[in-house]
């Protein structure tokens, strides 16, 4: 267990957001069904655009060839990465190419063989979102195999291993994960007067100039058909920067879409997803 780190929420945020990152969405559609996730909106929109469900290993290699080594590759995106059977091969290829690797997974689709192959690699962060007590996730995900896999992870020598839970840990997992190694977050939901859970209302749109403290404009998301969306909040493909099957990484930030985003962050009129994002902050002029 010596590899498991204790981490504050601020340290976790820094590990997740630091530097330039390309998040990999390996598949369209997700079986986990977290109640606070916008996966359904992404899947509906993506399927209307492309019939490519899984990012193929060949296309992943073609896309990665256009990405500088200084850009970290994060296996997360808009669905669970290991729902694509080629995910471990993608991780190994990106690692062999010299990219920093970040993993964010609920372990859906991961098996013991994947874990054994991953143990040989070094990661910037390997974050496991633990299944909760059924409030926001399907308790049926906690099978005997899943519990065994959690035990293997706790005992494995995987670099930068962290655990996170939205709410309370599933009862079958209590006592397996050291409490000091578990980051506890509050789900983006609240209890309504009827006792039912409902989403917290979106913030009022920001007017004028704004900034993203985490620089999420450089934390873009590769989709299974090669398209790249603006950031991890762009579930509905409102800002598509380009396609890495044909474009260089640098081209994503030189095209009209990114220039328009930059102008609108600086106050120009026009639709901008950031205006309703909880991470964005307004810039007030000094008089």
PDB file of N, CA and C in Angstrom, residues 22-83:
ATOM      1  N   UNK A  22      -4.508  15.966 -23.702  1.00  0.00           N
ATOM      2  CA  UNK A  22      -5.500  15.492 -24.656  1.00  0.00           C
ATOM      3  C   UNK A  22      -6.220  14.314 -24.007  1.00  0.00           C
ATOM      4  N   UNK A  23      -7.523  14.517 -23.717  1.00  0.00           N
ATOM      5  CA  UNK A  23      -8.315  13.436 -23.132  1.00  0.00           C
ATOM      6  C   UNK A  23      -8.820  12.527 -24.246  1.00  0.00           C
ATOM      7  N   UNK A  24      -8.807  11.233 -23.990  1.00  0.00           N
ATOM      8  CA  UNK A  24      -9.200  10.258 -25.001  1.00  0.00           C
ATOM      9  C   UNK A  24     -10.558   9.659 -24.650  1.00  0.00           C
ATOM     10  N   UNK A  25     -11.539   9.886 -25.526  1.00  0.00           N
ATOM     11  CA  UNK A  25     -12.835   9.230 -25.410  1.00  0.00           C
ATOM     12  C   UNK A  25     -12.778   8.006 -26.321  1.00  0.00           C
ATOM     13  N   UNK A  26     -12.617   6.844 -25.759  1.00  0.00           N
ATOM     14  CA  UNK A  26     -12.359   5.646 -26.559  1.00  0.00           C
ATOM     15  C   UNK A  26     -13.618   5.051 -27.176  1.00  0.00           C
ATOM     16  N   UNK A  27     -14.801   5.433 -26.660  1.00  0.00           N
ATOM     17  CA  UNK A  27     -16.026   4.829 -27.166  1.00  0.00           C
ATOM     18  C   UNK A  27     -17.208   5.768 -26.952  1.00  0.00           C
ATOM     19  N   UNK A  28     -18.236   5.590 -27.755  1.00  0.00           N
ATOM     20  CA  UNK A  28     -19.475   6.356 -27.606  1.00  0.00           C
ATOM     21  C   UNK A  28     -20.479   5.508 -26.845  1.00  0.00           C
ATOM     22  N   UNK A  29     -20.901   5.989 -25.690  1.00  0.00           N
ATOM     23  CA  UNK A  29     -21.816   5.222 -24.862  1.00  0.00           C
ATOM     24  C   UNK A  29     -21.114   4.686 -23.638  1.00  0.00           C
ATOM     25  N   UNK A  30     -21.860   4.595 -22.524  1.00  0.00           N
ATOM     26  CA  UNK A  30     -21.262   4.171 -21.268  1.00  0.00           C
ATOM     27  C   UNK A  30     -22.280   3.375 -20.465  1.00  0.00           C
ATOM     28  N   UNK A  31     -21.830   2.301 -19.826  1.00  0.00           N
ATOM     29  CA  UNK A  31     -22.740   1.430 -19.080  1.00  0.00           C
ATOM     30  C   UNK A  31     -22.838   1.808 -17.603  1.00  0.00           C
ATOM     31  N   UNK A  32     -21.975   2.708 -17.148  1.00  0.00           N
ATOM     32  CA  UNK A  32     -21.922   2.994 -15.719  1.00  0.00           C
ATOM     33  C   UNK A  32     -23.153   3.773 -15.261  1.00  0.00           C
ATOM     34  N   UNK A  33     -23.568   4.763 -16.034  1.00  0.00           N
ATOM     35  CA  UNK A  33     -24.817   5.460 -15.738  1.00  0.00           C
ATOM     36  C   UNK A  33     -24.807   6.326 -14.501  1.00  0.00           C
ATOM     37  N   UNK A  34     -23.715   7.043 -14.237  1.00  0.00           N
ATOM     38  CA  UNK A  34     -23.707   7.975 -13.105  1.00  0.00           C
ATOM     39  C   UNK A  34     -24.799   9.021 -13.324  1.00  0.00           C
ATOM     40  N   UNK A  35     -25.611   9.255 -12.310  1.00  0.00           N
ATOM     41  CA  UNK A  35     -26.772  10.120 -12.478  1.00  0.00           C
ATOM     42  C   UNK A  35     -26.399  11.569 -12.732  1.00  0.00           C
ATOM     43  N   UNK A  36     -25.173  11.971 -12.364  1.00  0.00           N
ATOM     44  CA  UNK A  36     -24.753  13.354 -12.541  1.00  0.00           C
ATOM     45  C   UNK A  36     -23.962  13.567 -13.829  1.00  0.00           C
ATOM     46  N   UNK A  37     -23.818  12.524 -14.641  1.00  0.00           N
ATOM     47  CA  UNK A  37     -23.006  12.602 -15.857  1.00  0.00           C
ATOM     48  C   UNK A  37     -23.882  12.961 -17.063  1.00  0.00           C
ATOM     49  N   UNK A  38     -23.300  13.706 -17.999  1.00  0.00           N
ATOM     50  CA  UNK A  38     -24.007  14.108 -19.216  1.00  0.00           C
ATOM     51  C   UNK A  38     -23.736  13.161 -20.377  1.00  0.00           C
ATOM     52  N   UNK A  39     -23.369  11.921 -20.071  1.00  0.00           N
ATOM     53  CA  UNK A  39     -23.017  10.940 -21.089  1.00  0.00           C
ATOM     54  C   UNK A  39     -24.106  10.769 -22.144  1.00  0.00           C
ATOM     55  N   UNK A  40     -25.367  10.729 -21.750  1.00  0.00           N
ATOM     56  CA  UNK A  40     -26.442  10.511 -22.712  1.00  0.00           C
ATOM     57  C   UNK A  40     -26.496  11.626 -23.747  1.00  0.00           C
ATOM     58  N   UNK A  41     -26.278  12.856 -23.306  1.00  0.00           N
ATOM     59  CA  UNK A  41     -26.280  13.978 -24.248  1.00  0.00           C
ATOM     60  C   UNK A  41     -25.138  13.851 -25.247  1.00  0.00           C
ATOM     61  N   UNK A  42     -23.961  13.443 -24.749  1.00  0.00           N
ATOM     62  CA  UNK A  42     -22.836  13.242 -25.659  1.00  0.00           C
ATOM     63  C   UNK A  42     -23.124  12.133 -26.653  1.00  0.00           C
ATOM     64  N   UNK A  43     -23.595  10.985 -26.165  1.00  0.00           N
ATOM     65  CA  UNK A  43     -23.830   9.834 -27.032  1.00  0.00           C
ATOM     66  C   UNK A  43     -24.850  10.159 -28.124  1.00  0.00           C
ATOM     67  N   UNK A  44     -25.911  10.848 -27.754  1.00  0.00           N
ATOM     68  CA  UNK A  44     -26.938  11.203 -28.726  1.00  0.00           C
ATOM     69  C   UNK A  44     -26.378  12.122 -29.806  1.00  0.00           C
ATOM     70  N   UNK A  45     -25.628  13.118 -29.392  1.00  0.00           N
ATOM     71  CA  UNK A  45     -25.063  14.064 -30.352  1.00  0.00           C
ATOM     72  C   UNK A  45     -23.995  13.412 -31.223  1.00  0.00           C
ATOM     73  N   UNK A  46     -23.118  12.609 -30.611  1.00  0.00           N
ATOM     74  CA  UNK A  46     -22.030  11.982 -31.363  1.00  0.00           C
ATOM     75  C   UNK A  46     -22.562  10.993 -32.392  1.00  0.00           C
ATOM     76  N   UNK A  47     -23.572  10.230 -32.025  1.00  0.00           N
ATOM     77  CA  UNK A  47     -24.138   9.252 -32.955  1.00  0.00           C
ATOM     78  C   UNK A  47     -24.823   9.911 -34.140  1.00  0.00           C
ATOM     79  N   UNK A  48     -25.312  11.135 -33.935  1.00  0.00           N
ATOM     80  CA  UNK A  48     -25.919  11.869 -35.043  1.00  0.00           C
ATOM     81  C   UNK A  48     -24.868  12.380 -36.025  1.00  0.00           C
ATOM     82  N   UNK A  49     -23.634  12.492 -35.563  1.00  0.00           N
ATOM     83  CA  UNK A  49     -22.542  13.003 -36.393  1.00  0.00           C
ATOM     84  C   UNK A  49     -21.754  11.886 -37.051  1.00  0.00           C
ATOM     85  N   UNK A  50     -21.520  10.792 -36.306  1.00  0.00           N
ATOM     86  CA  UNK A  50     -20.627   9.730 -36.786  1.00  0.00           C
ATOM     87  C   UNK A  50     -21.124   8.364 -36.349  1.00  0.00           C
ATOM     88  N   UNK A  51     -20.950   7.377 -37.212  1.00  0.00           N
ATOM     89  CA  UNK A  51     -21.321   6.007 -36.855  1.00  0.00           C
ATOM     90  C   UNK A  51     -20.135   5.224 -36.289  1.00  0.00           C
ATOM     91  N   UNK A  52     -19.012   5.909 -36.043  1.00  0.00           N
ATOM     92  CA  UNK A  52     -17.842   5.268 -35.441  1.00  0.00           C
ATOM     93  C   UNK A  52     -18.059   5.199 -33.933  1.00  0.00           C
ATOM     94  N   UNK A  53     -18.262   3.995 -33.404  1.00  0.00           N
ATOM     95  CA  UNK A  53     -18.526   3.849 -31.973  1.00  0.00           C
ATOM     96  C   UNK A  53     -17.245   3.748 -31.168  1.00  0.00           C
ATOM     97  N   UNK A  54     -16.308   2.923 -31.621  1.00  0.00           N
ATOM     98  CA  UNK A  54     -15.051   2.715 -30.903  1.00  0.00           C
ATOM     99  C   UNK A  54     -13.899   3.377 -31.649  1.00  0.00           C
ATOM    100  N   UNK A  55     -13.031   4.056 -30.915  1.00  0.00           N
ATOM    101  CA  UNK A  55     -11.787   4.546 -31.481  1.00  0.00           C
ATOM    102  C   UNK A  55     -10.885   3.343 -31.732  1.00  0.00           C
ATOM    103  N   UNK A  56     -10.527   3.120 -32.975  1.00  0.00           N
ATOM    104  CA  UNK A  56      -9.682   1.961 -33.285  1.00  0.00           C
ATOM    105  C   UNK A  56      -8.251   2.249 -32.871  1.00  0.00           C
ATOM    106  N   UNK A  57      -7.499   1.190 -32.601  1.00  0.00           N
ATOM    107  CA  UNK A  57      -6.093   1.345 -32.236  1.00  0.00           C
ATOM    108  C   UNK A  57      -5.322   2.012 -33.373  1.00  0.00           C
ATOM    109  N   UNK A  58      -5.626   1.645 -34.609  1.00  0.00           N
ATOM    110  CA  UNK A  58      -4.945   2.237 -35.762  1.00  0.00           C
ATOM    111  C   UNK A  58      -5.202   3.739 -35.843  1.00  0.00           C
ATOM    112  N   UNK A  59      -6.471   4.146 -35.670  1.00  0.00           N
ATOM    113  CA  UNK A  59      -6.787   5.572 -35.722  1.00  0.00           C
ATOM    114  C   UNK A  59      -6.193   6.315 -34.536  1.00  0.00           C
ATOM    115  N   UNK A  60      -6.156   5.681 -33.375  1.00  0.00           N
ATOM    116  CA  UNK A  60      -5.522   6.319 -32.224  1.00  0.00           C
ATOM    117  C   UNK A  60      -4.053   6.602 -32.517  1.00  0.00           C
ATOM    118  N   UNK A  61      -3.357   5.655 -33.099  1.00  0.00           N
ATOM    119  CA  UNK A  61      -1.946   5.852 -33.430  1.00  0.00           C
ATOM    120  C   UNK A  61      -1.776   6.969 -34.455  1.00  0.00           C
ATOM    121  N   UNK A  62      -2.682   7.042 -35.425  1.00  0.00           N
ATOM    122  CA  UNK A  62      -2.627   8.113 -36.433  1.00  0.00           C
ATOM    123  C   UNK A  62      -2.836   9.477 -35.767  1.00  0.00           C
ATOM    124  N   UNK A  63      -3.791   9.567 -34.884  1.00  0.00           N
ATOM    125  CA  UNK A  63      -4.045  10.828 -34.177  1.00  0.00           C
ATOM    126  C   UNK A  63      -2.859  11.208 -33.297  1.00  0.00           C
ATOM    127  N   UNK A  64      -2.330  10.242 -32.567  1.00  0.00           N
ATOM    128  CA  UNK A  64      -1.243  10.525 -31.631  1.00  0.00           C
ATOM    129  C   UNK A  64       0.015  10.998 -32.364  1.00  0.00           C
ATOM    130  N   UNK A  65       0.198  10.542 -33.587  1.00  0.00           N
ATOM    131  CA  UNK A  65       1.362  10.962 -34.374  1.00  0.00           C
ATOM    132  C   UNK A  65       1.351  12.467 -34.641  1.00  0.00           C
ATOM    133  N   UNK A  66       0.189  13.102 -34.490  1.00  0.00           N
ATOM    134  CA  UNK A  66       0.062  14.543 -34.716  1.00  0.00           C
ATOM    135  C   UNK A  66       0.178  15.346 -33.428  1.00  0.00           C
ATOM    136  N   UNK A  67       0.415  14.663 -32.294  1.00  0.00           N
ATOM    137  CA  UNK A  67       0.404  15.331 -30.985  1.00  0.00           C
ATOM    138  C   UNK A  67       1.821  15.382 -30.414  1.00  0.00           C
ATOM    139  N   UNK A  68       2.316  16.584 -30.039  1.00  0.00           N
ATOM    140  CA  UNK A  68       3.654  16.681 -29.446  1.00  0.00           C
ATOM    141  C   UNK A  68       3.774  15.852 -28.169  1.00  0.00           C
ATOM    142  N   UNK A  69       4.961  15.352 -27.917  1.00  0.00           N
ATOM    143  CA  UNK A  69       5.208  14.508 -26.748  1.00  0.00           C
ATOM    144  C   UNK A  69       4.962  15.275 -25.452  1.00  0.00           C
ATOM    145  N   UNK A  70       5.110  16.594 -25.483  1.00  0.00           N
ATOM    146  CA  UNK A  70       4.909  17.395 -24.274  1.00  0.00           C
ATOM    147  C   UNK A  70       3.458  17.411 -23.799  1.00  0.00           C
ATOM    148  N   UNK A  71       2.529  16.971 -24.651  1.00  0.00           N
ATOM    149  CA  UNK A  71       1.115  16.929 -24.285  1.00  0.00           C
ATOM    150  C   UNK A  71       0.808  15.616 -23.585  1.00  0.00           C
ATOM    151  N   UNK A  72       0.284  15.673 -22.371  1.00  0.00           N
ATOM    152  CA  UNK A  72      -0.104  14.454 -21.656  1.00  0.00           C
ATOM    153  C   UNK A  72      -1.322  13.825 -22.322  1.00  0.00           C
ATOM    154  N   UNK A  73      -1.397  12.503 -22.267  1.00  0.00           N
ATOM    155  CA  UNK A  73      -2.548  11.771 -22.788  1.00  0.00           C
ATOM    156  C   UNK A  73      -3.328  11.220 -21.594  1.00  0.00           C
ATOM    157  N   UNK A  74      -4.608  11.610 -21.532  1.00  0.00           N
ATOM    158  CA  UNK A  74      -5.456  11.233 -20.409  1.00  0.00           C
ATOM    159  C   UNK A  74      -6.552  10.290 -20.890  1.00  0.00           C
ATOM    160  N   UNK A  75      -6.587   9.097 -20.346  1.00  0.00           N
ATOM    161  CA  UNK A  75      -7.622   8.130 -20.715  1.00  0.00           C
ATOM    162  C   UNK A  75      -8.798   8.328 -19.763  1.00  0.00           C
ATOM    163  N   UNK A  76      -9.751   9.107 -20.256  1.00  0.00           N
ATOM    164  CA  UNK A  76     -10.909   9.521 -19.463  1.00  0.00           C
ATOM    165  C   UNK A  76     -12.011   9.914 -20.424  1.00  0.00           C
ATOM    166  N   UNK A  77     -12.079  11.213 -20.766  1.00  0.00           N
ATOM    167  CA  UNK A  77     -13.031  11.669 -21.764  1.00  0.00           C
ATOM    168  C   UNK A  77     -14.481  11.534 -21.338  1.00  0.00           C
ATOM    169  N   UNK A  78     -15.355  11.282 -22.322  1.00  0.00           N
ATOM    170  CA  UNK A  78     -16.800  11.282 -22.094  1.00  0.00           C
ATOM    171  C   UNK A  78     -17.382   9.893 -21.849  1.00  0.00           C
ATOM    172  N   UNK A  79     -16.547   8.889 -21.688  1.00  0.00           N
ATOM    173  CA  UNK A  79     -17.034   7.546 -21.382  1.00  0.00           C
ATOM    174  C   UNK A  79     -15.924   6.778 -20.674  1.00  0.00           C
ATOM    175  N   UNK A  80     -16.266   5.617 -20.159  1.00  0.00           N
ATOM    176  CA  UNK A  80     -15.272   4.806 -19.471  1.00  0.00           C
ATOM    177  C   UNK A  80     -14.284   4.217 -20.476  1.00  0.00           C
ATOM    178  N   UNK A  81     -12.983   4.530 -20.348  1.00  0.00           N
ATOM    179  CA  UNK A  81     -12.011   4.168 -21.392  1.00  0.00           C
ATOM    180  C   UNK A  81     -11.905   2.682 -21.684  1.00  0.00           C
ATOM    181  N   UNK A  82     -12.032   1.827 -20.650  1.00  0.00           N
ATOM    182  CA  UNK A  82     -11.833   0.391 -20.882  1.00  0.00           C
ATOM    183  C   UNK A  82     -13.085  -0.318 -21.400  1.00  0.00           C
ATOM    184  N   UNK A  83     -14.124   0.441 -21.747  1.00  0.00           N
ATOM    185  CA  UNK A  83     -15.226  -0.161 -22.488  1.00  0.00           C
ATOM    186  C   UNK A  83     -14.824  -0.393 -23.934  1.00  0.00           C
TER     187      UNK A  83
END
